[in-house]
PDB file of N, CA, C and O and ligand atoms in Angstrom:
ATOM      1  N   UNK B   8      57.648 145.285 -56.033  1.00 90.00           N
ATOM      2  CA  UNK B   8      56.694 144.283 -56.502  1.00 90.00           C
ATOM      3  C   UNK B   8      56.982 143.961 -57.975  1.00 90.00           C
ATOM      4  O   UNK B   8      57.383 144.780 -58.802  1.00 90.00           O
ATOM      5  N   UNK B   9      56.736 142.709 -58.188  1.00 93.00           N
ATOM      6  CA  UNK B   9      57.243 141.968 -59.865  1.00 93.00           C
ATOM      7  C   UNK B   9      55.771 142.387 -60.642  1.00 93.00           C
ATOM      8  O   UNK B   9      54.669 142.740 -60.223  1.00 93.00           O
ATOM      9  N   UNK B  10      56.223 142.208 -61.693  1.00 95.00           N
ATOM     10  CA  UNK B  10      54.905 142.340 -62.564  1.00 95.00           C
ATOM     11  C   UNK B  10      54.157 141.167 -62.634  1.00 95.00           C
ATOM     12  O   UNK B  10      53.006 141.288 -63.055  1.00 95.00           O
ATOM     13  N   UNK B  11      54.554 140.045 -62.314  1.00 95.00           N
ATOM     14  CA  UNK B  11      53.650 138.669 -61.735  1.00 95.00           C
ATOM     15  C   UNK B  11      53.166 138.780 -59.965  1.00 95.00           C
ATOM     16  O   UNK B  11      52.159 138.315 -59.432  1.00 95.00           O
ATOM     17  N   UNK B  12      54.110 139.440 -59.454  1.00 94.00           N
ATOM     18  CA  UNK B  12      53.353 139.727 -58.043  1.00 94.00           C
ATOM     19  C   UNK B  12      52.300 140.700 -58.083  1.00 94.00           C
ATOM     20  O   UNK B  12      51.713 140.717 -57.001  1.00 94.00           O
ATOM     21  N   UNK B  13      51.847 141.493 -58.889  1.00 93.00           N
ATOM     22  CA  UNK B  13      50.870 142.694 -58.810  1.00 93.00           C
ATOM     23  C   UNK B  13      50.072 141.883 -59.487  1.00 93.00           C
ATOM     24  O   UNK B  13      49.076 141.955 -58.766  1.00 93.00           O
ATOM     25  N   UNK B  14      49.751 141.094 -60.429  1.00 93.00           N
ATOM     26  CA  UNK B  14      48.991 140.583 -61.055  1.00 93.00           C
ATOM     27  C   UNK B  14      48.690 139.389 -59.874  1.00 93.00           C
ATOM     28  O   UNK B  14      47.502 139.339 -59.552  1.00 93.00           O
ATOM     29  N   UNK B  15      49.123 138.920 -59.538  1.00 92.00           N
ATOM     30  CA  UNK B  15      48.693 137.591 -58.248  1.00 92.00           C
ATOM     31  C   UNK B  15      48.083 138.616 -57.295  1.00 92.00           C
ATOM     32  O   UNK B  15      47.069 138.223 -56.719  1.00 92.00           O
ATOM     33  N   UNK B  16      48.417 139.612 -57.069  1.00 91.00           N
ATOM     34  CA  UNK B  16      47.914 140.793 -55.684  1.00 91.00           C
ATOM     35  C   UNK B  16      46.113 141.087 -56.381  1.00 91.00           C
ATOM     36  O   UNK B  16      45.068 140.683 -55.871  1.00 91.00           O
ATOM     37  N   UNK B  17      46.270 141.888 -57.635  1.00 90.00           N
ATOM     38  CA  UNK B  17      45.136 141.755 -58.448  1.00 90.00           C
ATOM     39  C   UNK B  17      44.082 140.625 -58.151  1.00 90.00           C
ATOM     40  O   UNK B  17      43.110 140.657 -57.396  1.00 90.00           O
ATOM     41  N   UNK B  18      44.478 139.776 -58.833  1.00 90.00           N
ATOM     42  CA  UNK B  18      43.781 138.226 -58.186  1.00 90.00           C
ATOM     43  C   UNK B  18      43.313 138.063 -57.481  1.00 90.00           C
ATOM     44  O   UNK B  18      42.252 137.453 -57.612  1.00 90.00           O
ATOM     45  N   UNK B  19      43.854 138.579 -55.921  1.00 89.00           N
ATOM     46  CA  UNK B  19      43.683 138.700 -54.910  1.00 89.00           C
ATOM     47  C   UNK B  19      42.129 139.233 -54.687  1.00 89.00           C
ATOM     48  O   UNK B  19      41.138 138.783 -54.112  1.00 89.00           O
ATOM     49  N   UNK B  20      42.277 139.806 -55.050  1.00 86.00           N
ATOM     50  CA  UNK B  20      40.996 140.730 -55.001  1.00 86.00           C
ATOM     51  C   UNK B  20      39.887 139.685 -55.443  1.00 86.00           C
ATOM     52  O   UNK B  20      38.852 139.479 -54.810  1.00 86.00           O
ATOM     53  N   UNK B  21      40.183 139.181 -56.388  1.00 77.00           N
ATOM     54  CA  UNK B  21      38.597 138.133 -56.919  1.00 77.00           C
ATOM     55  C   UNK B  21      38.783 138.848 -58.223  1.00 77.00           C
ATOM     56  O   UNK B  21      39.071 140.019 -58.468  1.00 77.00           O
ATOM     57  N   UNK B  22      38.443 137.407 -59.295  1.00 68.00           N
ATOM     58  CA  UNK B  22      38.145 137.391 -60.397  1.00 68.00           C
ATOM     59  C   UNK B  22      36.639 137.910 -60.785  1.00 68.00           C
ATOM     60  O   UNK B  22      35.826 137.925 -59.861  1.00 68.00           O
ATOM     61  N   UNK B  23      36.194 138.349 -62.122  1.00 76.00           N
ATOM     62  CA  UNK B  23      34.701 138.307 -62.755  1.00 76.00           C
ATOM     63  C   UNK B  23      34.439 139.752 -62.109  1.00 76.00           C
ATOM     64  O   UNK B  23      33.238 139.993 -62.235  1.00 76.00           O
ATOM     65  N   UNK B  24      35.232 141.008 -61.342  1.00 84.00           N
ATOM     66  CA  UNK B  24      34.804 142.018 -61.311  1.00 84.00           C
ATOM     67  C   UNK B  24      34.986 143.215 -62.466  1.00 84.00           C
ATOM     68  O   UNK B  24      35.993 143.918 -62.557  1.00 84.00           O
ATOM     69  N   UNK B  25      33.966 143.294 -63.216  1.00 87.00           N
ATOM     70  CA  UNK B  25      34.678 144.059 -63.899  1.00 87.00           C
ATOM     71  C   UNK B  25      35.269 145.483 -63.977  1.00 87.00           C
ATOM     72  O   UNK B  25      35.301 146.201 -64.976  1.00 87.00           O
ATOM     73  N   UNK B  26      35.680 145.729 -62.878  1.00 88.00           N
ATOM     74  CA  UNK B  26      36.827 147.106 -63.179  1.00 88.00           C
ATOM     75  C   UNK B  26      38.383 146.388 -62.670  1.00 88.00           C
ATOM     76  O   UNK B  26      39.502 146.895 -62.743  1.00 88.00           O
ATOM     77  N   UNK B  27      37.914 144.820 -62.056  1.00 89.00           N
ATOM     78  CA  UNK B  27      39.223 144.848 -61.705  1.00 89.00           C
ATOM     79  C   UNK B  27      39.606 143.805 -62.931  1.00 89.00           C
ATOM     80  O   UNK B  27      40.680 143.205 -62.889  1.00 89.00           O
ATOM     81  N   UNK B  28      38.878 143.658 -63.789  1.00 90.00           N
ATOM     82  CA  UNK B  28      39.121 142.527 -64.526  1.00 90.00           C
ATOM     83  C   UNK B  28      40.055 143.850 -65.916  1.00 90.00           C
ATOM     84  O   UNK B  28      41.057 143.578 -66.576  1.00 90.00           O
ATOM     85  N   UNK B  29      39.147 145.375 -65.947  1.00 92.00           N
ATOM     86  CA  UNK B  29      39.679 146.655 -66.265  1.00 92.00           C
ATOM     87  C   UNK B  29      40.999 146.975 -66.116  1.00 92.00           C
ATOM     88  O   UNK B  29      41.675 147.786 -66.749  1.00 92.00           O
ATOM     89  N   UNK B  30      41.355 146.094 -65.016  1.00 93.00           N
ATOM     90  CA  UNK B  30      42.645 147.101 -64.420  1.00 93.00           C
ATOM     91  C   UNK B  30      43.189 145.994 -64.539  1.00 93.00           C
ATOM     92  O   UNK B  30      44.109 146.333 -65.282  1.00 93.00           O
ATOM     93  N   UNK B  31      43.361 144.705 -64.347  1.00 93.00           N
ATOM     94  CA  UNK B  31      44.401 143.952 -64.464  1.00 93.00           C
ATOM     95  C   UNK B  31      44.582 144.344 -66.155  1.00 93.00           C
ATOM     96  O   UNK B  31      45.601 144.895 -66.570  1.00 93.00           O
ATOM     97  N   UNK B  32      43.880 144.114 -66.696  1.00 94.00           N
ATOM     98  CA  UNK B  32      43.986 144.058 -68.659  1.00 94.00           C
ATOM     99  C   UNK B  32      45.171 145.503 -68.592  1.00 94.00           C
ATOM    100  O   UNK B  32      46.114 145.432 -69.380  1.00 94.00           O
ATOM    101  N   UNK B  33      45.114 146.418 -67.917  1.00 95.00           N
ATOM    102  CA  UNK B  33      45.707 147.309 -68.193  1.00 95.00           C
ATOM    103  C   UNK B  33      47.282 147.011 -67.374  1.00 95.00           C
ATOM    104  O   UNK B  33      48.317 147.672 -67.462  1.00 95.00           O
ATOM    105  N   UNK B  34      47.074 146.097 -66.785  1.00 95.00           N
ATOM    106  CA  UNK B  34      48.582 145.927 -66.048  1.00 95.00           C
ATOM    107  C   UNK B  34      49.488 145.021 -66.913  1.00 95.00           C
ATOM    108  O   UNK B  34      50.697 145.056 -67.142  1.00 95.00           O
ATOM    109  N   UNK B  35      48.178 143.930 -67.446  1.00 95.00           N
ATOM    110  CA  UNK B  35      48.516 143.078 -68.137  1.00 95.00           C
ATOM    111  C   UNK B  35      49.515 143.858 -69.512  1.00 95.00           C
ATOM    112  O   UNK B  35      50.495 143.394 -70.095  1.00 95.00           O
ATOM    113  N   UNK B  36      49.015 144.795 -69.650  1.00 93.00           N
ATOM    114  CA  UNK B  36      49.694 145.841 -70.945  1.00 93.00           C
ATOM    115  C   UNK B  36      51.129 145.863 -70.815  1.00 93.00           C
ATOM    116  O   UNK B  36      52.040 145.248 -71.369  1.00 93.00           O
ATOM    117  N   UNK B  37      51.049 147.005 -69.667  1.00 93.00           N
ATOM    118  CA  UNK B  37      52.540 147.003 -68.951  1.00 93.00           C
ATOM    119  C   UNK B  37      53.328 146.262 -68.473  1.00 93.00           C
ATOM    120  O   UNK B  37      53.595 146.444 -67.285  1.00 93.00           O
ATOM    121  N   UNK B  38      54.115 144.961 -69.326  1.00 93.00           N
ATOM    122  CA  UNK B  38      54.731 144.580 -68.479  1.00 93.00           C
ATOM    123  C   UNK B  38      56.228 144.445 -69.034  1.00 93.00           C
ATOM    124  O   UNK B  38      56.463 144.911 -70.149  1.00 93.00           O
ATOM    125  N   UNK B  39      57.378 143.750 -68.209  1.00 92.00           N
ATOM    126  CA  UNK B  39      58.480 144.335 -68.588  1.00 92.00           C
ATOM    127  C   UNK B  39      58.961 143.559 -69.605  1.00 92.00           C
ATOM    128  O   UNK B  39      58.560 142.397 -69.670  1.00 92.00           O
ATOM    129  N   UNK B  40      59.912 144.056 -70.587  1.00 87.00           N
ATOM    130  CA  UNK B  40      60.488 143.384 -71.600  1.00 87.00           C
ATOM    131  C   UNK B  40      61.596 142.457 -71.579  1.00 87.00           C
ATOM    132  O   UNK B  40      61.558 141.670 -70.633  1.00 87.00           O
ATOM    133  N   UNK B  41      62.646 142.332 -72.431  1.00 83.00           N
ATOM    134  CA  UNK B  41      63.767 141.583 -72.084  1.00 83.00           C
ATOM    135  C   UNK B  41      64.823 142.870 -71.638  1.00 83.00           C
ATOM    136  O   UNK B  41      65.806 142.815 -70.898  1.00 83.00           O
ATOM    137  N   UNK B  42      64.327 143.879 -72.264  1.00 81.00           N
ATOM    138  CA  UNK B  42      65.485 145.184 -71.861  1.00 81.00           C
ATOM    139  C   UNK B  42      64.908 145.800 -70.283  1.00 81.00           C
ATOM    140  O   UNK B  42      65.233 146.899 -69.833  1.00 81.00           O
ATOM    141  N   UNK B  43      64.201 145.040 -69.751  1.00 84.00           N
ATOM    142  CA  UNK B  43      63.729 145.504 -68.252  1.00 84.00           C
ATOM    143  C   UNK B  43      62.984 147.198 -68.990  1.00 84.00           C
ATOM    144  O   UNK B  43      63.284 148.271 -68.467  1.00 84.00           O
ATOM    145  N   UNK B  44      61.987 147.114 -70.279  1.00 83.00           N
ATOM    146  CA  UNK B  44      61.739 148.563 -69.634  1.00 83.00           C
ATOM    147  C   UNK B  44      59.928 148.199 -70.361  1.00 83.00           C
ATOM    148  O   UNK B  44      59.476 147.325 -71.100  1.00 83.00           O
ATOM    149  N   UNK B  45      59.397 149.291 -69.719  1.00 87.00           N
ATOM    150  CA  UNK B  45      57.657 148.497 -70.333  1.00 87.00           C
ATOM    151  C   UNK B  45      57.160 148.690 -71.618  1.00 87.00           C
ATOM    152  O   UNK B  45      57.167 149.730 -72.278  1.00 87.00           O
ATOM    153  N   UNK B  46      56.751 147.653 -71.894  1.00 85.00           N
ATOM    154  CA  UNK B  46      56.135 147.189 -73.157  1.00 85.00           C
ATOM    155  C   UNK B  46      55.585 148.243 -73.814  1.00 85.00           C
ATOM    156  O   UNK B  46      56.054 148.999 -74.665  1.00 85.00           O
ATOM    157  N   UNK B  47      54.395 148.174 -73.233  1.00 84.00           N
ATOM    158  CA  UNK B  47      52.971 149.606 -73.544  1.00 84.00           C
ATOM    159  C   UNK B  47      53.853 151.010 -73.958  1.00 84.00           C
ATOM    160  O   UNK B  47      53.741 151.635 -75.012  1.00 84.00           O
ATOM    161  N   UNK B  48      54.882 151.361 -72.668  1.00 82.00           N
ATOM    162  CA  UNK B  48      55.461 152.819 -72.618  1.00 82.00           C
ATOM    163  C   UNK B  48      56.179 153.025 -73.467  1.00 82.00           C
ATOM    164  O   UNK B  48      56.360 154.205 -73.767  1.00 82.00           O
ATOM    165  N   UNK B  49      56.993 151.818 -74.320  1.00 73.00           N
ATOM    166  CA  UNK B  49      58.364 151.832 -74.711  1.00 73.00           C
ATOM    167  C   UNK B  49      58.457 152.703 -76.238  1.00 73.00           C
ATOM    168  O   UNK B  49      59.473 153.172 -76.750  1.00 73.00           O
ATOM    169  N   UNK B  50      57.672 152.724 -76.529  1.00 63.00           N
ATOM    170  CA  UNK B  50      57.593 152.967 -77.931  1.00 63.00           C
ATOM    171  C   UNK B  50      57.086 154.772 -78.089  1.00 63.00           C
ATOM    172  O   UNK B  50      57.378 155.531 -79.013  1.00 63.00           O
ATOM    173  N   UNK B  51      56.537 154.972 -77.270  1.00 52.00           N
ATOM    174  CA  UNK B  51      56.381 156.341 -77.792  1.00 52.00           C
ATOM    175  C   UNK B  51      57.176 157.213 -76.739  1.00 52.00           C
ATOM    176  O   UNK B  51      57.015 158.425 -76.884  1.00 52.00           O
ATOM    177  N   UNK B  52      57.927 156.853 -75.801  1.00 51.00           N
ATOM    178  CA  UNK B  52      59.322 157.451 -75.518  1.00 51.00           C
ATOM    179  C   UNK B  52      60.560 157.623 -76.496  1.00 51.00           C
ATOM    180  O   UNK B  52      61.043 156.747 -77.212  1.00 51.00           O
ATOM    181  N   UNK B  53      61.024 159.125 -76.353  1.00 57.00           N
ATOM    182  CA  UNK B  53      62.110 158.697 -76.897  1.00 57.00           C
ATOM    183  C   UNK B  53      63.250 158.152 -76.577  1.00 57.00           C
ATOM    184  O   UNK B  53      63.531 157.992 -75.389  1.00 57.00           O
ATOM    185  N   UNK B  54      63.942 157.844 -77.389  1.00 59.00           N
ATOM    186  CA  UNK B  54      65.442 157.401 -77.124  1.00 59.00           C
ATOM    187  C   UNK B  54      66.038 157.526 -75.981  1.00 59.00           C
ATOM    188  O   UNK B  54      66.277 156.602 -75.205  1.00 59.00           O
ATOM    189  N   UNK B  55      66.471 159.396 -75.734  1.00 58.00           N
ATOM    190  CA  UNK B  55      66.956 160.098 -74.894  1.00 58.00           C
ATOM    191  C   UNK B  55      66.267 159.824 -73.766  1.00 58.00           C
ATOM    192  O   UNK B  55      66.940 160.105 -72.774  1.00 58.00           O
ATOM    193  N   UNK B  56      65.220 159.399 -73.519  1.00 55.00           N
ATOM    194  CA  UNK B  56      64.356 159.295 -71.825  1.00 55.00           C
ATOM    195  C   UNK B  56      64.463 157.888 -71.726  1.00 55.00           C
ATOM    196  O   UNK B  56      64.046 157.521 -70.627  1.00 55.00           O
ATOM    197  N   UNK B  57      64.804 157.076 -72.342  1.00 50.00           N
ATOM    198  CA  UNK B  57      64.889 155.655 -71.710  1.00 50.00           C
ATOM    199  C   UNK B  57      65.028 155.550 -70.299  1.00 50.00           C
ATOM    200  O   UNK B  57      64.108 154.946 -69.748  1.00 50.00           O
ATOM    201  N   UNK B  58      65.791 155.910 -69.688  1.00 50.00           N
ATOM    202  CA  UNK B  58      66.175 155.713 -68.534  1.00 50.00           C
ATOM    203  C   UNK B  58      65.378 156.168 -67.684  1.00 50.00           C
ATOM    204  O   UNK B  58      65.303 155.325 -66.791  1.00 50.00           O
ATOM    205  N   UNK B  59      64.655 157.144 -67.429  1.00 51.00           N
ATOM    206  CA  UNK B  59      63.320 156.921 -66.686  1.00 51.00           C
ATOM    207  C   UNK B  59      62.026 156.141 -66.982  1.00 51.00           C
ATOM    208  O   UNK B  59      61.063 156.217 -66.220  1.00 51.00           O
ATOM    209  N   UNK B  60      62.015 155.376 -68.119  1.00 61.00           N
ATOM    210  CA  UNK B  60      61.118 154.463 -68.566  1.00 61.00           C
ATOM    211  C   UNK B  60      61.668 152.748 -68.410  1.00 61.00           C
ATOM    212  O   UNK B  60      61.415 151.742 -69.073  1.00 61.00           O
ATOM    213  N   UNK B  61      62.367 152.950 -67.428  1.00 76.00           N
ATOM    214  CA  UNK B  61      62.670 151.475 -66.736  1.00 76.00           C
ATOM    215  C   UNK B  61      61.201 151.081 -65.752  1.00 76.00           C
ATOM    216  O   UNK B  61      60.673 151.777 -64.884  1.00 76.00           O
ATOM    217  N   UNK B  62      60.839 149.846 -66.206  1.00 87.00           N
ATOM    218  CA  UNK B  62      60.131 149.074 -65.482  1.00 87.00           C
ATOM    219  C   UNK B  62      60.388 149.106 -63.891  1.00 87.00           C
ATOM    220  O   UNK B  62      61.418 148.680 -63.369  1.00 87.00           O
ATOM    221  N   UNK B  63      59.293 149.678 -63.193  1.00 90.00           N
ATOM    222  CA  UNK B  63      57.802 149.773 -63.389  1.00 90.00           C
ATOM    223  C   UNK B  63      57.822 150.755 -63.788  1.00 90.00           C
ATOM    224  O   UNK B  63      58.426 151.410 -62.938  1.00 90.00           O
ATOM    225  N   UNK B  64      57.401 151.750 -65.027  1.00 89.00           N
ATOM    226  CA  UNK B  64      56.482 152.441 -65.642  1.00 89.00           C
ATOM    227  C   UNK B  64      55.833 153.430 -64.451  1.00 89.00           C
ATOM    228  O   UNK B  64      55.959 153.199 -63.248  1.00 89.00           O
ATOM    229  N   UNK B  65      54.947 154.843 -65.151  1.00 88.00           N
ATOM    230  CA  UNK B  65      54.410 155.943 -64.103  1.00 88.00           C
ATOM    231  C   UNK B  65      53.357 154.855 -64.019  1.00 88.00           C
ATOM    232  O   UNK B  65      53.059 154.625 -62.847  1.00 88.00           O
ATOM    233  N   UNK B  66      52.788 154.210 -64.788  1.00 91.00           N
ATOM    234  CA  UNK B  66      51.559 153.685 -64.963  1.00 91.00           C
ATOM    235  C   UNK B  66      51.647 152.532 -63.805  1.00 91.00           C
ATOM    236  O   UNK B  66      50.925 152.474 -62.809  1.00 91.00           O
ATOM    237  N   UNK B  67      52.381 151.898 -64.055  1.00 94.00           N
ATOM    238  CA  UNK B  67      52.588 150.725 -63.027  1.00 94.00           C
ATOM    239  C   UNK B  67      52.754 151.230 -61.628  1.00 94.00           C
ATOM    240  O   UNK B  67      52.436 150.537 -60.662  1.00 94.00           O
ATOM    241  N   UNK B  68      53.265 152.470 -61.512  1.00 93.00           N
ATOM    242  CA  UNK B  68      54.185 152.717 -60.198  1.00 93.00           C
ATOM    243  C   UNK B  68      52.604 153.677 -59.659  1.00 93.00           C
ATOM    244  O   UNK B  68      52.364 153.949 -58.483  1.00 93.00           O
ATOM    245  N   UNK B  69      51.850 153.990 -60.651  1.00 94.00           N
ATOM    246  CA  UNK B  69      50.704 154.454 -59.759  1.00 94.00           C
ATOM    247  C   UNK B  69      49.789 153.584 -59.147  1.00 94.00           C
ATOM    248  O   UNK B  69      49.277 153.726 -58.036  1.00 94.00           O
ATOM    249  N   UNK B  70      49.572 152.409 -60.186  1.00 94.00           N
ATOM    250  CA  UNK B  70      48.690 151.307 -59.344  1.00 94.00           C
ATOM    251  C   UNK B  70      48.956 150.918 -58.118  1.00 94.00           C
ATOM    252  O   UNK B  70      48.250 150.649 -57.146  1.00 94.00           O
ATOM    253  N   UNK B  71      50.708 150.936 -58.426  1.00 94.00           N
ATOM    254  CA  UNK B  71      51.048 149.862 -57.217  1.00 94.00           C
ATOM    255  C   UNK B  71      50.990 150.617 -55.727  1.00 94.00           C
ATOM    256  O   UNK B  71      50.848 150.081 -54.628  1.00 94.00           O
ATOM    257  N   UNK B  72      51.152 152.085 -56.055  1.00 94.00           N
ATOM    258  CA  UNK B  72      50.647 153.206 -54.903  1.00 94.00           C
ATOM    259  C   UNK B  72      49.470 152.879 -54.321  1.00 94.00           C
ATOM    260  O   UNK B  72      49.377 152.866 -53.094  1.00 94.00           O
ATOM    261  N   UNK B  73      48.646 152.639 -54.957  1.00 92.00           N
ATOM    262  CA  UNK B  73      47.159 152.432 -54.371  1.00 92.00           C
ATOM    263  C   UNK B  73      46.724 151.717 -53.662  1.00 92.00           C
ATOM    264  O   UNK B  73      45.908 151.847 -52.750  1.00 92.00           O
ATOM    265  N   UNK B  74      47.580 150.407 -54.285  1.00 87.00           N
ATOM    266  CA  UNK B  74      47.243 148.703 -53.723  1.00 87.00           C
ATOM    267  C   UNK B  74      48.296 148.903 -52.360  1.00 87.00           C
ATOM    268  O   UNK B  74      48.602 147.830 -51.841  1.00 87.00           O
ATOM    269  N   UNK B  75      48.728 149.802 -51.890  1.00 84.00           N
ATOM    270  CA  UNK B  75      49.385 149.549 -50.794  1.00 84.00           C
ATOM    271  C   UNK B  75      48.628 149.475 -49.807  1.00 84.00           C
ATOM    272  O   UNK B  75      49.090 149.242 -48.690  1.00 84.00           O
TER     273      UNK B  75
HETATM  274 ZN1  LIG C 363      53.946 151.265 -68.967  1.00 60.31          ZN
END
């Protein structure tokens, strides 16, 4: 799933709820950069772990568990 498809899936659900209005803002966080890796995560990883901090993110990859 794209980080514009989870956010349209979100949607899905209905606007004006607020935990999902909660949880999109928080997806909205995470999303991927031009280096494919996430925004939110990128910065307080280090260097050396990049490579498991490729987009989708734990954060992303747990939502998207749920919404299955
Ligand atoms: Zn992230």
């Amino acid at each position: 799933m794209t980080h514009d498809e989870l956010l349209a899936k979100l949607d899905d659900y209905g606007f004006g709820v607020p935990p999902l209005n909660a949880l999109r803002a928080v997806v909205e966080l995470h999303k991927p950069n031009w280096m494919k890796r996430c925004e939110a995560c990128y910065e307080i990883v280090s260097p050396c772990d990049f490579i498991n901090e490729l987009y989708p993110c734990p954060t992303i990859q747990t939502i998207e568990k749920e919404l299955k």
